[in-house]
Amino acid sequence: MNMLSQFLWVILPYLCIAVFIVGHIFRYRTDKFNWTAKSSEFIEKKQLMVGSILFHLGIIPVILGHVSGLGIPKSWTQALGISDHLYHMGALYGGGFFGVLTLAGMIILTARRFTIKSVRKLSSASDLIVNVLLLFIVFMGMFSTIVTNVVQPEFDYRESISVWFRGLLILRPDASLMADVPVSFKIHVLSGFIIFGLWPFTRLVHVWSVPLNYVGRSYIIYRKHRAS
Ligand code: HEM
């Protein structure tokens, strides 16, 4: 196994995971009050709403799909009676459907950020990079899923990418598992790790501040101020 593949499939992923963890601790300690996805809603509302809803409706099932596709060994789903063909069709059509929603949302959000002058002016370099990188990752994920299925139907990511990914998590990395993976998937996976490395220094930190208690909390009552 050559140096480059050791770097790409062992060192780089661990580096991104380490920066992800240490970066969050550092950011929380030093920059707590900027822990936000700075809103641009007051500049433009409609595209933000459509893009954001599509993106979030798509990305949540896509994440769940990644957790099951990468985390659950093929032998387990087979033991449950789910044939490879059935799993593959579910991943292709389910993943494809939610992938399209995610991609459509990302296209709208990125176009908005770059084409509306006042939104662009309000955006930091990191906002612009996150937008373009997310769009790229989602596009490469869709491209790999659809194109590989047509061009290389025999390729099974659950026998290569997923086994490699789990190896990383249990500290038994094996770069050789990535050797025969189609290049579009390699680009998707590497850019996926890079966004994890950038995460703590960007607006993406807002993900950890979802106000879940908002749903169940009691109402705040606003009353008109009566001048006495
Ligand atoms: C960090 C490591 C990542 C790995 C190892 C990974 C791996 C994969 C694999 C194996 C697929 C194909 C699934 C299939 O054909 O059923 C895929 C598809 C996809 N990925 Fe990723 N991915 C990663 C990160 C990301 C990130 C960060 C995003 C989004 C921001 C993303 C978005 C997508 C999308 C939209 C698809 C196509 C739809 C789908 O199949 O769910 N991925 N990814």
PDB file of C-alpha atoms and ligand atoms in Angstrom:
ATOM      1  CA  MET A   1       0.000   0.000   0.000  1.00  0.00           C
ATOM      2  CA  ASN A   2       1.606   3.267  -1.070  1.00  0.00           C
ATOM      3  CA  MET A   3       2.076   6.418   0.983  1.00  0.00           C
ATOM      4  CA  LEU A   4      -0.630   8.355  -0.838  1.00  0.00           C
ATOM      5  CA  SER A   5      -3.356   5.856  -0.096  1.00  0.00           C
ATOM      6  CA  GLN A   6      -2.242   5.607   3.546  1.00  0.00           C
ATOM      7  CA  PHE A   7      -2.500   9.378   3.725  1.00  0.00           C
ATOM      8  CA  LEU A   8      -5.905   9.607   2.000  1.00  0.00           C
ATOM      9  CA  TRP A   9      -7.642   6.691   3.679  1.00  0.00           C
ATOM     10  CA  VAL A  10      -6.027   6.630   7.128  1.00  0.00           C
ATOM     11  CA  ILE A  11      -4.216   9.845   8.111  1.00  0.00           C
ATOM     12  CA  LEU A  12      -6.597  12.379   6.535  1.00  0.00           C
ATOM     13  CA  PRO A  13      -9.818  10.879   7.952  1.00  0.00           C
ATOM     14  CA  TYR A  14      -8.319  10.663  11.466  1.00  0.00           C
ATOM     15  CA  LEU A  15      -6.974  14.195  11.141  1.00  0.00           C
ATOM     16  CA  CYS A  16     -10.440  15.488  10.170  1.00  0.00           C
ATOM     17  CA  ILE A  17     -12.077  13.615  13.076  1.00  0.00           C
ATOM     18  CA  ALA A  18      -9.471  14.999  15.522  1.00  0.00           C
ATOM     19  CA  VAL A  19      -9.909  18.584  14.251  1.00  0.00           C
ATOM     20  CA  PHE A  20     -13.693  18.107  14.454  1.00  0.00           C
ATOM     21  CA  ILE A  21     -13.536  17.181  18.147  1.00  0.00           C
ATOM     22  CA  VAL A  22     -10.767  19.522  19.336  1.00  0.00           C
ATOM     23  CA  GLY A  23     -12.058  22.372  17.123  1.00  0.00           C
ATOM     24  CA  HIS A  24     -15.533  22.214  18.706  1.00  0.00           C
ATOM     25  CA  ILE A  25     -14.082  22.310  22.227  1.00  0.00           C
ATOM     26  CA  PHE A  26     -11.819  25.233  21.270  1.00  0.00           C
ATOM     27  CA  ARG A  27     -14.599  27.160  19.529  1.00  0.00           C
ATOM     28  CA  TYR A  28     -17.025  26.625  22.413  1.00  0.00           C
ATOM     29  CA  ARG A  29     -14.491  27.886  24.926  1.00  0.00           C
ATOM     30  CA  THR A  30     -13.238  30.871  22.958  1.00  0.00           C
ATOM     31  CA  ASP A  31     -16.113  31.982  20.716  1.00  0.00           C
ATOM     32  CA  LYS A  32     -19.320  30.922  22.473  1.00  0.00           C
ATOM     33  CA  PHE A  33     -21.198  34.077  21.537  1.00  0.00           C
ATOM     34  CA  ASN A  34     -20.659  33.617  17.804  1.00  0.00           C
ATOM     35  CA  TRP A  35     -21.945  30.029  17.936  1.00  0.00           C
ATOM     36  CA  THR A  36     -24.666  30.539  15.351  1.00  0.00           C
ATOM     37  CA  ALA A  37     -25.757  30.322  11.726  1.00  0.00           C
ATOM     38  CA  LYS A  38     -25.961  34.104  11.359  1.00  0.00           C
ATOM     39  CA  SER A  39     -29.382  34.742   9.847  1.00  0.00           C
ATOM     40  CA  SER A  40     -29.863  36.464   6.508  1.00  0.00           C
ATOM     41  CA  GLU A  41     -33.648  36.034   6.663  1.00  0.00           C
ATOM     42  CA  PHE A  42     -34.261  39.757   7.014  1.00  0.00           C
ATOM     43  CA  ILE A  43     -32.649  40.303   3.581  1.00  0.00           C
ATOM     44  CA  GLU A  44     -34.393  37.594   1.587  1.00  0.00           C
ATOM     45  CA  LYS A  45     -37.011  35.202   2.884  1.00  0.00           C
ATOM     46  CA  LYS A  46     -38.682  33.214   0.108  1.00  0.00           C
ATOM     47  CA  GLN A  47     -35.701  31.444  -1.480  1.00  0.00           C
ATOM     48  CA  LEU A  48     -34.226  30.868   1.977  1.00  0.00           C
ATOM     49  CA  MET A  49     -37.412  29.162   3.124  1.00  0.00           C
ATOM     50  CA  VAL A  50     -37.827  26.911   0.046  1.00  0.00           C
ATOM     51  CA  GLY A  51     -34.104  26.040  -0.154  1.00  0.00           C
ATOM     52  CA  SER A  52     -33.748  25.423   3.552  1.00  0.00           C
ATOM     53  CA  ILE A  53     -36.877  23.250   3.831  1.00  0.00           C
ATOM     54  CA  LEU A  54     -35.861  21.106   0.820  1.00  0.00           C
ATOM     55  CA  PHE A  55     -32.296  20.755   2.112  1.00  0.00           C
ATOM     56  CA  HIS A  56     -33.287  19.776   5.629  1.00  0.00           C
ATOM     57  CA  LEU A  57     -36.111  17.423   4.479  1.00  0.00           C
ATOM     58  CA  GLY A  58     -33.556  15.663   2.297  1.00  0.00           C
ATOM     59  CA  ILE A  59     -30.449  15.633   4.466  1.00  0.00           C
ATOM     60  CA  ILE A  60     -32.012  14.034   7.558  1.00  0.00           C
ATOM     61  CA  PRO A  61     -33.064  10.798   5.736  1.00  0.00           C
ATOM     62  CA  VAL A  62     -29.762  10.898   3.795  1.00  0.00           C
ATOM     63  CA  ILE A  63     -27.859  10.942   7.116  1.00  0.00           C
ATOM     64  CA  LEU A  64     -29.973   8.042   8.432  1.00  0.00           C
ATOM     65  CA  GLY A  65     -29.214   6.201   5.157  1.00  0.00           C
ATOM     66  CA  HIS A  66     -25.472   6.794   5.707  1.00  0.00           C
ATOM     67  CA  VAL A  67     -25.674   5.525   9.282  1.00  0.00           C
ATOM     68  CA  SER A  68     -27.360   2.297   8.167  1.00  0.00           C
ATOM     69  CA  GLY A  69     -25.407   1.822   4.901  1.00  0.00           C
ATOM     70  CA  LEU A  70     -22.011   2.477   6.470  1.00  0.00           C
ATOM     71  CA  GLY A  71     -22.664   1.218   9.984  1.00  0.00           C
ATOM     72  CA  ILE A  72     -24.685  -1.988   9.555  1.00  0.00           C
ATOM     73  CA  PRO A  73     -22.717  -4.966   8.159  1.00  0.00           C
ATOM     74  CA  LYS A  74     -24.181  -6.651   5.110  1.00  0.00           C
ATOM     75  CA  SER A  75     -24.359  -9.994   6.959  1.00  0.00           C
ATOM     76  CA  TRP A  76     -26.746  -8.450   9.510  1.00  0.00           C
ATOM     77  CA  THR A  77     -29.282  -7.250   6.947  1.00  0.00           C
ATOM     78  CA  GLN A  78     -28.982 -10.602   5.164  1.00  0.00           C
ATOM     79  CA  ALA A  79     -29.658 -12.393   8.456  1.00  0.00           C
ATOM     80  CA  LEU A  80     -32.827 -10.308   8.777  1.00  0.00           C
ATOM     81  CA  GLY A  81     -33.949 -11.655   5.412  1.00  0.00           C
ATOM     82  CA  ILE A  82     -33.273  -8.458   3.452  1.00  0.00           C
ATOM     83  CA  SER A  83     -31.769  -9.580   0.154  1.00  0.00           C
ATOM     84  CA  ASP A  84     -28.921  -7.606  -1.419  1.00  0.00           C
ATOM     85  CA  HIS A  85     -31.168  -6.702  -4.323  1.00  0.00           C
ATOM     86  CA  LEU A  86     -33.885  -5.342  -2.043  1.00  0.00           C
ATOM     87  CA  TYR A  87     -31.362  -3.348   0.007  1.00  0.00           C
ATOM     88  CA  HIS A  88     -29.787  -1.975  -3.135  1.00  0.00           C
ATOM     89  CA  MET A  89     -33.141  -0.902  -4.613  1.00  0.00           C
ATOM     90  CA  GLY A  90     -34.106   0.796  -1.332  1.00  0.00           C
ATOM     91  CA  ALA A  91     -30.782   2.633  -1.220  1.00  0.00           C
ATOM     92  CA  LEU A  92     -30.995   3.612  -4.873  1.00  0.00           C
ATOM     93  CA  TYR A  93     -34.591   4.870  -4.954  1.00  0.00           C
ATOM     94  CA  GLY A  94     -34.881   6.036  -1.328  1.00  0.00           C
ATOM     95  CA  GLY A  95     -31.402   7.573  -1.304  1.00  0.00           C
ATOM     96  CA  GLY A  96     -31.990   8.975  -4.790  1.00  0.00           C
ATOM     97  CA  PHE A  97     -35.307  10.613  -3.842  1.00  0.00           C
ATOM     98  CA  PHE A  98     -34.000  12.290  -0.683  1.00  0.00           C
ATOM     99  CA  GLY A  99     -30.715  13.054  -2.440  1.00  0.00           C
ATOM    100  CA  VAL A 100     -32.641  15.008  -5.109  1.00  0.00           C
ATOM    101  CA  LEU A 101     -34.421  17.037  -2.396  1.00  0.00           C
ATOM    102  CA  THR A 102     -31.074  17.768  -0.715  1.00  0.00           C
ATOM    103  CA  LEU A 103     -29.440  18.733  -4.000  1.00  0.00           C
ATOM    104  CA  ALA A 104     -32.346  20.967  -5.060  1.00  0.00           C
ATOM    105  CA  GLY A 105     -32.209  22.711  -1.658  1.00  0.00           C
ATOM    106  CA  MET A 106     -28.463  23.201  -1.892  1.00  0.00           C
ATOM    107  CA  ILE A 107     -28.697  24.623  -5.435  1.00  0.00           C
ATOM    108  CA  ILE A 108     -31.305  27.176  -4.295  1.00  0.00           C
ATOM    109  CA  LEU A 109     -29.340  28.123  -1.148  1.00  0.00           C
ATOM    110  CA  THR A 110     -26.036  28.465  -3.011  1.00  0.00           C
ATOM    111  CA  ALA A 111     -27.580  30.473  -5.877  1.00  0.00           C
ATOM    112  CA  ARG A 112     -29.215  32.754  -3.295  1.00  0.00           C
ATOM    113  CA  ARG A 113     -25.978  33.323  -1.429  1.00  0.00           C
ATOM    114  CA  PHE A 114     -24.031  34.178  -4.583  1.00  0.00           C
ATOM    115  CA  THR A 115     -26.594  36.053  -6.684  1.00  0.00           C
ATOM    116  CA  ILE A 116     -28.326  38.283  -4.119  1.00  0.00           C
ATOM    117  CA  LYS A 117     -25.836  41.057  -3.577  1.00  0.00           C
ATOM    118  CA  SER A 118     -26.756  41.938  -0.010  1.00  0.00           C
ATOM    119  CA  VAL A 119     -26.728  38.270   1.075  1.00  0.00           C
ATOM    120  CA  ARG A 120     -23.321  37.814  -0.545  1.00  0.00           C
ATOM    121  CA  LYS A 121     -21.995  40.918   1.201  1.00  0.00           C
ATOM    122  CA  LEU A 122     -23.160  39.616   4.569  1.00  0.00           C
ATOM    123  CA  SER A 123     -21.495  36.228   3.956  1.00  0.00           C
ATOM    124  CA  SER A 124     -18.057  35.428   5.321  1.00  0.00           C
ATOM    125  CA  ALA A 125     -15.521  33.424   3.329  1.00  0.00           C
ATOM    126  CA  SER A 126     -16.374  30.396   5.462  1.00  0.00           C
ATOM    127  CA  ASP A 127     -20.116  30.754   4.644  1.00  0.00           C
ATOM    128  CA  LEU A 128     -19.325  30.722   0.932  1.00  0.00           C
ATOM    129  CA  ILE A 129     -16.910  27.782   1.217  1.00  0.00           C
ATOM    130  CA  VAL A 130     -19.425  25.726   3.249  1.00  0.00           C
ATOM    131  CA  ASN A 131     -22.129  26.370   0.669  1.00  0.00           C
ATOM    132  CA  VAL A 132     -20.032  25.372  -2.317  1.00  0.00           C
ATOM    133  CA  LEU A 133     -18.482  22.385  -0.554  1.00  0.00           C
ATOM    134  CA  LEU A 134     -21.851  21.040   0.605  1.00  0.00           C
ATOM    135  CA  LEU A 135     -23.252  21.437  -2.901  1.00  0.00           C
ATOM    136  CA  PHE A 136     -20.228  19.600  -4.291  1.00  0.00           C
ATOM    137  CA  ILE A 137     -20.465  16.735  -1.743  1.00  0.00           C
ATOM    138  CA  VAL A 138     -24.176  16.248  -2.326  1.00  0.00           C
ATOM    139  CA  PHE A 139     -23.700  16.375  -6.100  1.00  0.00           C
ATOM    140  CA  MET A 140     -20.864  13.812  -5.956  1.00  0.00           C
ATOM    141  CA  GLY A 141     -22.962  11.553  -3.681  1.00  0.00           C
ATOM    142  CA  MET A 142     -25.850  11.605  -6.166  1.00  0.00           C
ATOM    143  CA  PHE A 143     -23.555  11.269  -9.144  1.00  0.00           C
ATOM    144  CA  SER A 144     -21.785   8.262  -7.623  1.00  0.00           C
ATOM    145  CA  THR A 145     -25.021   6.566  -6.591  1.00  0.00           C
ATOM    146  CA  ILE A 146     -26.680   6.960  -9.992  1.00  0.00           C
ATOM    147  CA  VAL A 147     -23.747   6.731 -12.417  1.00  0.00           C
ATOM    148  CA  THR A 148     -21.991   3.852 -10.647  1.00  0.00           C
ATOM    149  CA  ASN A 149     -25.264   1.947 -10.654  1.00  0.00           C
ATOM    150  CA  VAL A 150     -25.452   2.269 -14.441  1.00  0.00           C
ATOM    151  CA  VAL A 151     -21.764   1.954 -15.364  1.00  0.00           C
ATOM    152  CA  GLN A 152     -20.549  -0.461 -12.685  1.00  0.00           C
ATOM    153  CA  PRO A 153     -23.638  -2.254 -11.336  1.00  0.00           C
ATOM    154  CA  GLU A 154     -21.458  -4.980  -9.769  1.00  0.00           C
ATOM    155  CA  PHE A 155     -19.792  -2.431  -7.408  1.00  0.00           C
ATOM    156  CA  ASP A 156     -21.060  -2.842  -3.848  1.00  0.00           C
ATOM    157  CA  TYR A 157     -20.073  -0.057  -1.459  1.00  0.00           C
ATOM    158  CA  ARG A 158     -21.111  -2.232   1.488  1.00  0.00           C
ATOM    159  CA  GLU A 159     -18.186  -4.565   0.726  1.00  0.00           C
ATOM    160  CA  SER A 160     -15.594  -1.801   0.393  1.00  0.00           C
ATOM    161  CA  ILE A 161     -16.408   1.727   1.651  1.00  0.00           C
ATOM    162  CA  SER A 162     -18.564   0.524   4.555  1.00  0.00           C
ATOM    163  CA  VAL A 163     -16.013  -2.055   5.763  1.00  0.00           C
ATOM    164  CA  TRP A 164     -13.221   0.554   5.505  1.00  0.00           C
ATOM    165  CA  PHE A 165     -15.355   3.130   7.364  1.00  0.00           C
ATOM    166  CA  ARG A 166     -16.131   0.774  10.241  1.00  0.00           C
ATOM    167  CA  GLY A 167     -12.446  -0.164  10.376  1.00  0.00           C
ATOM    168  CA  LEU A 168     -11.619   3.497  10.988  1.00  0.00           C
ATOM    169  CA  LEU A 169     -14.106   3.647  13.853  1.00  0.00           C
ATOM    170  CA  ILE A 170     -12.725   0.572  15.590  1.00  0.00           C
ATOM    171  CA  LEU A 171      -9.131   1.802  15.095  1.00  0.00           C
ATOM    172  CA  ARG A 172      -8.290  -0.911  12.573  1.00  0.00           C
ATOM    173  CA  PRO A 173      -7.958   1.163   9.400  1.00  0.00           C
ATOM    174  CA  ASP A 174      -7.311  -0.668   6.129  1.00  0.00           C
ATOM    175  CA  ALA A 175      -6.593   1.621   3.185  1.00  0.00           C
ATOM    176  CA  SER A 176      -6.467  -1.309   0.740  1.00  0.00           C
ATOM    177  CA  LEU A 177     -10.282  -1.626   0.964  1.00  0.00           C
ATOM    178  CA  MET A 178     -10.573   1.693  -0.890  1.00  0.00           C
ATOM    179  CA  ALA A 179      -8.232   0.703  -3.741  1.00  0.00           C
ATOM    180  CA  ASP A 180     -10.903  -0.410  -6.238  1.00  0.00           C
ATOM    181  CA  VAL A 181     -13.613   2.079  -5.283  1.00  0.00           C
ATOM    182  CA  PRO A 182     -14.829   4.204  -8.251  1.00  0.00           C
ATOM    183  CA  VAL A 183     -13.127   7.593  -8.289  1.00  0.00           C
ATOM    184  CA  SER A 184     -16.381   9.585  -7.934  1.00  0.00           C
ATOM    185  CA  PHE A 185     -17.051   7.775  -4.634  1.00  0.00           C
ATOM    186  CA  LYS A 186     -13.481   8.460  -3.494  1.00  0.00           C
ATOM    187  CA  ILE A 187     -13.970  12.179  -4.133  1.00  0.00           C
ATOM    188  CA  HIS A 188     -17.335  12.106  -2.344  1.00  0.00           C
ATOM    189  CA  VAL A 189     -15.914  10.396   0.743  1.00  0.00           C
ATOM    190  CA  LEU A 190     -12.804  12.608   0.968  1.00  0.00           C
ATOM    191  CA  SER A 191     -14.804  15.820   0.574  1.00  0.00           C
ATOM    192  CA  GLY A 192     -17.240  14.437   3.179  1.00  0.00           C
ATOM    193  CA  PHE A 193     -14.362  14.104   5.659  1.00  0.00           C
ATOM    194  CA  ILE A 194     -12.990  17.541   4.796  1.00  0.00           C
ATOM    195  CA  ILE A 195     -16.282  19.177   5.726  1.00  0.00           C
ATOM    196  CA  PHE A 196     -16.070  17.466   9.121  1.00  0.00           C
ATOM    197  CA  GLY A 197     -12.619  19.031   9.583  1.00  0.00           C
ATOM    198  CA  LEU A 198     -13.941  22.493   8.688  1.00  0.00           C
ATOM    199  CA  TRP A 199     -17.191  22.116  10.649  1.00  0.00           C
ATOM    200  CA  PRO A 200     -16.181  23.685  14.015  1.00  0.00           C
ATOM    201  CA  PHE A 201     -14.970  26.868  12.316  1.00  0.00           C
ATOM    202  CA  THR A 202     -18.116  27.453  10.273  1.00  0.00           C
ATOM    203  CA  ARG A 203     -21.816  28.214  10.632  1.00  0.00           C
ATOM    204  CA  LEU A 204     -22.424  24.435  10.701  1.00  0.00           C
ATOM    205  CA  VAL A 205     -21.979  24.510  14.499  1.00  0.00           C
ATOM    206  CA  HIS A 206     -25.636  25.592  14.636  1.00  0.00           C
ATOM    207  CA  VAL A 207     -26.557  21.922  14.074  1.00  0.00           C
ATOM    208  CA  TRP A 208     -25.641  21.190  17.718  1.00  0.00           C
ATOM    209  CA  SER A 209     -27.901  23.963  18.966  1.00  0.00           C
ATOM    210  CA  VAL A 210     -31.204  22.748  17.549  1.00  0.00           C
ATOM    211  CA  PRO A 211     -33.670  24.076  20.138  1.00  0.00           C
ATOM    212  CA  LEU A 212     -35.426  20.727  20.706  1.00  0.00           C
ATOM    213  CA  ASN A 213     -36.987  22.022  23.928  1.00  0.00           C
ATOM    214  CA  TYR A 214     -38.748  24.649  21.756  1.00  0.00           C
ATOM    215  CA  VAL A 215     -41.301  22.023  20.653  1.00  0.00           C
ATOM    216  CA  GLY A 216     -42.439  21.159  24.179  1.00  0.00           C
ATOM    217  CA  ARG A 217     -41.864  24.360  26.090  1.00  0.00           C
ATOM    218  CA  SER A 218     -44.785  26.415  27.351  1.00  0.00           C
ATOM    219  CA  TYR A 219     -45.879  29.493  25.452  1.00  0.00           C
ATOM    220  CA  ILE A 220     -44.302  32.832  26.066  1.00  0.00           C
ATOM    221  CA  ILE A 221     -47.117  35.347  26.358  1.00  0.00           C
ATOM    222  CA  TYR A 222     -46.531  38.810  24.966  1.00  0.00           C
ATOM    223  CA  ARG A 223     -48.882  41.554  26.182  1.00  0.00           C
ATOM    224  CA  LYS A 224     -49.334  45.033  24.851  1.00  0.00           C
ATOM    225  CA  HIS A 225     -47.755  47.673  26.990  1.00  0.00           C
ATOM    226  CA  ARG A 226     -50.517  49.953  28.324  1.00  0.00           C
ATOM    227  CA  ALA A 227     -49.408  53.439  28.931  1.00  0.00           C
ATOM    228  CA  SER A 228     -50.755  54.411  32.348  1.00  0.00           C
TER     229      SER A 228
HETATM  230  C1  HEM B   1     -17.893  11.344   5.659  1.00  0.00           C
HETATM  231  C2  HEM B   1     -17.977  10.324   4.975  1.00  0.00           C
HETATM  232  C3  HEM B   1     -19.010   9.934   3.957  1.00  0.00           C
HETATM  233  C4  HEM B   1     -19.063   8.689   3.433  1.00  0.00           C
HETATM  234  C5  HEM B   1     -18.142   7.506   3.785  1.00  0.00           C
HETATM  235  C6  HEM B   1     -20.166   8.683   2.489  1.00  0.00           C
HETATM  236  C7  HEM B   1     -20.536   7.573   1.740  1.00  0.00           C
HETATM  237  C8  HEM B   1     -21.596   7.532   0.835  1.00  0.00           C
HETATM  238  C9  HEM B   1     -22.008   6.357   0.110  1.00  0.00           C
HETATM  239  C10 HEM B   1     -21.379   4.980   0.256  1.00  0.00           C
HETATM  240  C11 HEM B   1     -23.062   6.711  -0.666  1.00  0.00           C
HETATM  241  C12 HEM B   1     -23.850   5.803  -1.629  1.00  0.00           C
HETATM  242  C13 HEM B   1     -25.110   5.342  -0.994  1.00  0.00           C
HETATM  243  C14 HEM B   1     -25.938   4.504  -1.951  1.00  0.00           C
HETATM  244  O1  HEM B   1     -25.570   4.319  -3.101  1.00  0.00           O
HETATM  245  O2  HEM B   1     -26.958   4.037  -1.479  1.00  0.00           O
HETATM  246  C15 HEM B   1     -23.317   8.122  -0.464  1.00  0.00           C
HETATM  247  C16 HEM B   1     -24.316   8.833  -1.079  1.00  0.00           C
HETATM  248  C17 HEM B   1     -24.652  10.135  -0.774  1.00  0.00           C
HETATM  249  N1  HEM B   1     -24.016  10.953   0.149  1.00  0.00           N
HETATM  250 FE1  HEM B   1     -22.384  10.432   1.296  1.00  0.00          FE
HETATM  251  N2  HEM B   1     -20.774   9.917   2.457  1.00  0.00           N
HETATM  252  C18 HEM B   1     -20.102  10.725   3.345  1.00  0.00           C
HETATM  253  C19 HEM B   1     -20.401  12.045   3.630  1.00  0.00           C
HETATM  254  C20 HEM B   1     -21.481  12.740   3.120  1.00  0.00           C
HETATM  255  C21 HEM B   1     -21.863  14.084   3.491  1.00  0.00           C
HETATM  256  C22 HEM B   1     -21.131  14.945   4.533  1.00  0.00           C
HETATM  257  C23 HEM B   1     -22.981  14.408   2.761  1.00  0.00           C
HETATM  258  C24 HEM B   1     -23.837  15.650   2.723  1.00  0.00           C
HETATM  259  C25 HEM B   1     -23.549  16.760   3.164  1.00  0.00           C
HETATM  260  C26 HEM B   1     -23.314  13.282   1.918  1.00  0.00           C
HETATM  261  C27 HEM B   1     -24.363  13.233   1.015  1.00  0.00           C
HETATM  262  C28 HEM B   1     -24.673  12.171   0.193  1.00  0.00           C
HETATM  263  C29 HEM B   1     -25.777  12.136  -0.758  1.00  0.00           C
HETATM  264  C30 HEM B   1     -26.770  13.269  -1.013  1.00  0.00           C
HETATM  265  C31 HEM B   1     -25.757  10.876  -1.363  1.00  0.00           C
HETATM  266  C32 HEM B   1     -26.723  10.354  -2.452  1.00  0.00           C
HETATM  267  C33 HEM B   1     -28.034   9.967  -1.882  1.00  0.00           C
HETATM  268  C34 HEM B   1     -27.928   8.774  -0.972  1.00  0.00           C
HETATM  269  O3  HEM B   1     -27.581   7.693  -1.448  1.00  0.00           O
HETATM  270  O4  HEM B   1     -28.175   8.951   0.222  1.00  0.00           O
HETATM  271  N3  HEM B   1     -22.386  12.281   2.177  1.00  0.00           N
HETATM  272  N4  HEM B   1     -22.417   8.590   0.472  1.00  0.00           N
END
